[in-house]
Amino acid sequence: PAKLVILISGRGSNMQSIVNAIQADKLNAEVAAVISNRPDAAGLDFARDAGITSETLDHKNFASREAFDQQLMDLIDKFEPNYVVLAGFMRILSAAFVQHYANRLINIHPSLLPKFKGMHTHKRAIEAGESEHGASVHFVTEELDAGPVILQAKVPVLEADTEETLAARVLVEEHKLYPDALRLLIEQHQS
Ligand code: GAR
């Protein structure tokens, strides 16, 4: 199985969907570790309960982005992952970090990239009058949210949508999309 290290900052529902897919034998992978940059991330409790190695590396304890990223690389590399999976990891990563994990650093972003890079994607999609919105799983490159897309999922934007209702509709799709995208990657690499 492919070895994954999953990075989170909060709720961790995408991380849970990946763990669930593995447990249901729908993804030939193992989660070597879940790492959070926030000690209070709710996802850490789920990971611990699932018996997954969980670590916290608090970015507030570091003087610079580069120092944090170097320590994070050292921590990740101990697990020798095939893929580093960003799942609601809300930190911009330095060029050195991105280069170190070239072709094995994956992210999920809540928009139909290249539309709506960055934050507040659901609000911006509504304000732009989009009829469709969704999520993208993509390779991470140095330019924010601009790396090659692996797979996308679409949802309709409804007249009555608020940021919250649209986010919830997208999230349901994210939870299928991330395991599907990882399966594609992993199966390609095995054949
Ligand atoms: C997800 O919607 C994910 O797409 C988004 O944060 C949420 C995390 O939820 N990621 C980004 O906005 C990345 N810039 P989760 O912690 O429950 O997986």
mmCIF file of C-alpha atoms and ligand atoms in Angstrom:
data_model
loop_
_atom_site.group_PDB
_atom_site.id
_atom_site.type_symbol
_atom_site.label_atom_id
_atom_site.label_comp_id
_atom_site.label_asym_id
_atom_site.label_seq_id
_atom_site.Cartn_x
_atom_site.Cartn_y
_atom_site.Cartn_z
ATOM 1 C CA PRO A 1 0.000 0.000 0.000
ATOM 2 C CA ALA A 2 0.974 3.601 -0.612
ATOM 3 C CA LYS A 3 2.130 5.424 2.492
ATOM 4 C CA LEU A 4 0.391 8.725 3.223
ATOM 5 C CA VAL A 5 1.174 11.517 5.646
ATOM 6 C CA ILE A 6 -1.876 13.770 6.021
ATOM 7 C CA LEU A 7 -1.540 17.407 7.144
ATOM 8 C CA ILE A 8 -4.521 19.113 8.767
ATOM 9 C CA SER A 9 -5.293 22.372 10.584
ATOM 10 C CA GLY A 10 -8.815 21.850 11.870
ATOM 11 C CA ARG A 11 -11.914 19.710 11.534
ATOM 12 C CA GLY A 12 -10.214 17.017 9.479
ATOM 13 C CA SER A 13 -13.303 15.697 7.715
ATOM 14 C CA ASN A 14 -11.380 15.111 4.477
ATOM 15 C CA MET A 15 -8.735 13.205 6.418
ATOM 16 C CA GLN A 16 -11.554 11.104 7.911
ATOM 17 C CA SER A 17 -12.954 10.346 4.459
ATOM 18 C CA ILE A 18 -9.528 9.050 3.377
ATOM 19 C CA VAL A 19 -9.171 6.918 6.526
ATOM 20 C CA ASN A 20 -12.701 5.569 5.996
ATOM 21 C CA ALA A 21 -11.940 4.660 2.367
ATOM 22 C CA ILE A 22 -8.830 2.760 3.457
ATOM 23 C CA GLN A 23 -10.732 0.925 6.203
ATOM 24 C CA ALA A 24 -13.436 -0.028 3.680
ATOM 25 C CA ASP A 25 -10.744 -1.459 1.347
ATOM 26 C CA LYS A 26 -11.541 1.176 -1.264
ATOM 27 C CA LEU A 27 -8.075 2.726 -1.246
ATOM 28 C CA ASN A 28 -4.829 0.752 -1.244
ATOM 29 C CA ALA A 29 -2.998 3.004 1.200
ATOM 30 C CA GLU A 30 -2.014 3.405 4.808
ATOM 31 C CA VAL A 31 -1.906 6.596 6.846
ATOM 32 C CA ALA A 32 1.540 6.671 8.449
ATOM 33 C CA ALA A 33 0.763 9.853 10.381
ATOM 34 C CA VAL A 34 -1.592 12.793 10.738
ATOM 35 C CA ILE A 35 0.194 16.065 11.500
ATOM 36 C CA SER A 36 -1.523 19.288 12.588
ATOM 37 C CA ASN A 37 -0.037 22.762 12.879
ATOM 38 C CA ARG A 38 -2.727 23.540 15.463
ATOM 39 C CA PRO A 39 -2.740 21.707 18.798
ATOM 40 C CA ASP A 40 -6.539 22.124 19.097
ATOM 41 C CA ALA A 41 -7.438 20.660 15.685
ATOM 42 C CA ALA A 42 -10.536 18.488 16.109
ATOM 43 C CA GLY A 43 -9.210 16.064 13.501
ATOM 44 C CA LEU A 44 -6.414 15.014 15.865
ATOM 45 C CA ASP A 45 -8.962 13.361 18.180
ATOM 46 C CA PHE A 46 -10.415 11.330 15.322
ATOM 47 C CA ALA A 47 -6.931 10.219 14.228
ATOM 48 C CA ARG A 48 -5.943 9.196 17.752
ATOM 49 C CA ASP A 49 -9.207 7.279 18.203
ATOM 50 C CA ALA A 50 -8.503 5.493 14.921
ATOM 51 C CA GLY A 51 -5.099 4.462 16.269
ATOM 52 C CA ILE A 52 -3.185 6.625 13.798
ATOM 53 C CA THR A 53 0.090 8.268 14.832
ATOM 54 C CA SER A 54 -0.726 11.919 15.436
ATOM 55 C CA GLU A 55 1.700 14.794 15.817
ATOM 56 C CA THR A 56 1.393 18.514 16.400
ATOM 57 C CA LEU A 57 3.904 21.034 15.133
ATOM 58 C CA ASP A 58 2.705 24.453 16.245
ATOM 59 C CA HIS A 59 3.784 27.083 13.740
ATOM 60 C CA LYS A 60 3.544 29.704 16.509
ATOM 61 C CA ASN A 61 6.695 28.243 18.048
ATOM 62 C CA PHE A 62 8.791 29.146 15.003
ATOM 63 C CA ALA A 63 10.359 32.480 14.117
ATOM 64 C CA SER A 64 9.983 32.093 10.366
ATOM 65 C CA ARG A 65 8.019 30.159 7.756
ATOM 66 C CA GLU A 66 11.274 28.601 6.566
ATOM 67 C CA ALA A 67 12.162 27.329 10.061
ATOM 68 C CA PHE A 68 8.689 25.829 10.526
ATOM 69 C CA ASP A 69 8.720 24.217 7.085
ATOM 70 C CA GLN A 70 12.177 22.689 7.670
ATOM 71 C CA GLN A 71 11.060 21.110 10.936
ATOM 72 C CA LEU A 72 7.874 19.904 9.253
ATOM 73 C CA MET A 73 9.914 18.279 6.459
ATOM 74 C CA ASP A 74 12.118 16.534 9.028
ATOM 75 C CA LEU A 75 9.045 15.229 10.830
ATOM 76 C CA ILE A 76 7.278 14.072 7.636
ATOM 77 C CA ASP A 77 10.383 12.398 6.227
ATOM 78 C CA LYS A 78 10.667 10.113 9.264
ATOM 79 C CA PHE A 79 7.538 8.386 7.953
ATOM 80 C CA GLU A 80 8.931 8.016 4.396
ATOM 81 C CA PRO A 81 5.600 8.749 2.702
ATOM 82 C CA ASN A 82 4.808 8.179 -0.975
ATOM 83 C CA TYR A 83 2.367 11.104 -0.797
ATOM 84 C CA VAL A 84 1.956 14.112 1.462
ATOM 85 C CA VAL A 85 -1.748 14.906 1.540
ATOM 86 C CA LEU A 86 -2.956 18.400 2.509
ATOM 87 C CA ALA A 87 -6.470 18.148 3.946
ATOM 88 C CA GLY A 88 -7.589 21.549 5.192
ATOM 89 C CA PHE A 89 -3.992 22.495 5.986
ATOM 90 C CA MET A 90 -4.267 26.268 6.151
ATOM 91 C CA ARG A 91 -0.622 27.294 5.800
ATOM 92 C CA ILE A 92 1.178 28.504 2.721
ATOM 93 C CA LEU A 93 4.222 26.307 2.147
ATOM 94 C CA SER A 94 7.637 27.656 1.170
ATOM 95 C CA ALA A 95 9.314 26.941 -2.159
ATOM 96 C CA ALA A 96 11.835 24.676 -0.442
ATOM 97 C CA PHE A 97 9.040 22.548 1.014
ATOM 98 C CA VAL A 98 7.129 22.311 -2.269
ATOM 99 C CA GLN A 99 10.285 21.365 -4.193
ATOM 100 C CA HIS A 100 11.225 18.737 -1.615
ATOM 101 C CA TYR A 101 7.900 16.934 -2.229
ATOM 102 C CA ALA A 102 7.670 17.553 -5.972
ATOM 103 C CA ASN A 103 5.076 15.236 -7.585
ATOM 104 C CA ARG A 104 3.998 13.785 -4.250
ATOM 105 C CA LEU A 105 2.376 16.811 -2.577
ATOM 106 C CA ILE A 106 -1.413 16.852 -3.067
ATOM 107 C CA ASN A 107 -4.087 19.357 -1.980
ATOM 108 C CA ILE A 108 -7.859 19.667 -2.041
ATOM 109 C CA HIS A 109 -9.230 23.128 -2.782
ATOM 110 C CA PRO A 110 -12.906 24.089 -2.538
ATOM 111 C CA SER A 111 -13.427 25.534 -6.022
ATOM 112 C CA LEU A 112 -13.337 24.531 -9.654
ATOM 113 C CA LEU A 113 -9.741 25.613 -10.250
ATOM 114 C CA PRO A 114 -8.463 27.725 -11.926
ATOM 115 C CA LYS A 115 -11.463 29.669 -10.610
ATOM 116 C CA PHE A 116 -11.351 31.085 -7.078
ATOM 117 C CA LYS A 117 -7.855 30.403 -5.837
ATOM 118 C CA GLY A 118 -7.242 31.428 -2.228
ATOM 119 C CA MET A 119 -9.782 31.949 0.550
ATOM 120 C CA HIS A 120 -13.584 32.391 0.825
ATOM 121 C CA THR A 121 -14.252 30.446 -2.355
ATOM 122 C CA HIS A 122 -17.944 29.734 -1.691
ATOM 123 C CA LYS A 123 -18.795 33.357 -0.962
ATOM 124 C CA ARG A 124 -16.917 34.481 -4.056
ATOM 125 C CA ALA A 125 -18.628 31.886 -6.276
ATOM 126 C CA ILE A 126 -22.061 33.130 -5.130
ATOM 127 C CA GLU A 127 -21.112 36.766 -5.577
ATOM 128 C CA ALA A 128 -19.804 36.058 -9.076
ATOM 129 C CA GLY A 129 -23.182 34.555 -10.030
ATOM 130 C CA GLU A 130 -21.705 31.148 -10.881
ATOM 131 C CA SER A 131 -24.208 28.404 -11.728
ATOM 132 C CA GLU A 132 -21.656 25.688 -10.955
ATOM 133 C CA HIS A 133 -19.076 25.336 -8.218
ATOM 134 C CA GLY A 134 -17.123 22.455 -6.698
ATOM 135 C CA ALA A 135 -13.769 21.186 -5.530
ATOM 136 C CA SER A 136 -10.435 20.232 -7.061
ATOM 137 C CA VAL A 137 -7.669 17.858 -6.039
ATOM 138 C CA HIS A 138 -4.362 19.043 -7.471
ATOM 139 C CA PHE A 139 -0.611 18.727 -7.243
ATOM 140 C CA VAL A 140 0.928 21.501 -5.178
ATOM 141 C CA THR A 141 3.421 23.734 -6.944
ATOM 142 C CA GLU A 142 5.052 26.955 -5.809
ATOM 143 C CA GLU A 143 2.240 29.148 -7.095
ATOM 144 C CA LEU A 144 -0.769 29.025 -4.729
ATOM 145 C CA ASP A 145 -3.612 26.744 -5.920
ATOM 146 C CA ALA A 146 -2.180 26.639 -9.438
ATOM 147 C CA GLY A 147 -0.685 23.135 -9.767
ATOM 148 C CA PRO A 148 -1.979 20.472 -12.208
ATOM 149 C CA VAL A 149 -5.529 19.293 -11.415
ATOM 150 C CA ILE A 150 -5.949 15.551 -10.845
ATOM 151 C CA LEU A 151 -9.737 15.399 -10.455
ATOM 152 C CA GLN A 152 -12.693 17.744 -9.879
ATOM 153 C CA ALA A 153 -16.250 17.428 -8.599
ATOM 154 C CA LYS A 154 -19.058 19.827 -9.511
ATOM 155 C CA VAL A 155 -22.190 20.927 -7.702
ATOM 156 C CA PRO A 156 -24.940 23.351 -8.780
ATOM 157 C CA VAL A 157 -25.191 26.766 -7.151
ATOM 158 C CA LEU A 158 -28.821 27.303 -6.128
ATOM 159 C CA GLU A 159 -30.741 30.571 -5.972
ATOM 160 C CA ALA A 160 -31.217 30.368 -2.195
ATOM 161 C CA ASP A 161 -27.623 29.374 -1.408
ATOM 162 C CA THR A 162 -25.663 30.999 1.372
ATOM 163 C CA GLU A 163 -21.947 30.505 1.883
ATOM 164 C CA GLU A 164 -22.817 27.796 4.437
ATOM 165 C CA THR A 165 -25.285 25.798 2.327
ATOM 166 C CA LEU A 166 -22.983 25.880 -0.679
ATOM 167 C CA ALA A 167 -19.952 24.868 1.418
ATOM 168 C CA ALA A 168 -21.910 21.921 2.810
ATOM 169 C CA ARG A 169 -22.925 20.749 -0.689
ATOM 170 C CA VAL A 170 -19.314 20.969 -1.873
ATOM 171 C CA LEU A 171 -18.003 19.175 1.224
ATOM 172 C CA VAL A 172 -20.168 16.104 0.537
ATOM 173 C CA GLU A 173 -18.462 15.881 -2.858
ATOM 174 C CA GLU A 174 -14.988 16.513 -1.394
ATOM 175 C CA HIS A 175 -15.370 13.439 0.768
ATOM 176 C CA LYS A 176 -15.775 11.260 -2.347
ATOM 177 C CA LEU A 177 -13.376 13.241 -4.502
ATOM 178 C CA TYR A 178 -10.262 12.988 -2.334
ATOM 179 C CA PRO A 179 -10.283 9.178 -2.012
ATOM 180 C CA ASP A 180 -11.111 8.905 -5.746
ATOM 181 C CA ALA A 181 -8.199 11.158 -6.735
ATOM 182 C CA LEU A 182 -5.746 9.334 -4.476
ATOM 183 C CA ARG A 183 -6.919 5.993 -5.906
ATOM 184 C CA LEU A 184 -6.208 7.278 -9.428
ATOM 185 C CA LEU A 185 -2.709 8.356 -8.458
ATOM 186 C CA ILE A 186 -1.876 5.200 -6.557
ATOM 187 C CA GLU A 187 -3.222 2.837 -9.233
ATOM 188 C CA GLN A 188 -1.292 4.665 -11.969
ATOM 189 C CA HIS A 189 1.885 4.232 -10.007
ATOM 190 C CA GLN A 190 1.375 0.527 -9.463
ATOM 191 C CA SER A 191 0.813 -0.325 -13.130
HETATM 192 C C1 GAR B 1 -12.217 21.804 3.024
HETATM 193 O O1 GAR B 1 -13.382 22.345 2.476
HETATM 194 C C2 GAR B 1 -11.045 22.024 2.103
HETATM 195 O O2 GAR B 1 -11.366 21.936 0.737
HETATM 196 C C3 GAR B 1 -10.655 23.429 2.454
HETATM 197 O O3 GAR B 1 -10.813 23.523 3.854
HETATM 198 C C4 GAR B 1 -11.803 22.591 4.277
HETATM 199 C C5 GAR B 1 -11.201 21.696 5.329
HETATM 200 O O4 GAR B 1 -12.176 20.877 5.911
HETATM 201 N N1 GAR B 1 -9.298 23.713 2.074
HETATM 202 C C6 GAR B 1 -8.860 24.912 1.740
HETATM 203 O O5 GAR B 1 -9.557 25.901 1.769
HETATM 204 C C7 GAR B 1 -7.406 24.969 1.324
HETATM 205 N N2 GAR B 1 -7.023 26.301 0.994
HETATM 206 P P1 GAR B 1 -11.740 19.584 6.742
HETATM 207 O O6 GAR B 1 -10.720 20.034 7.785
HETATM 208 O O7 GAR B 1 -13.002 19.123 7.390
HETATM 209 O O8 GAR B 1 -11.166 18.581 5.768
#
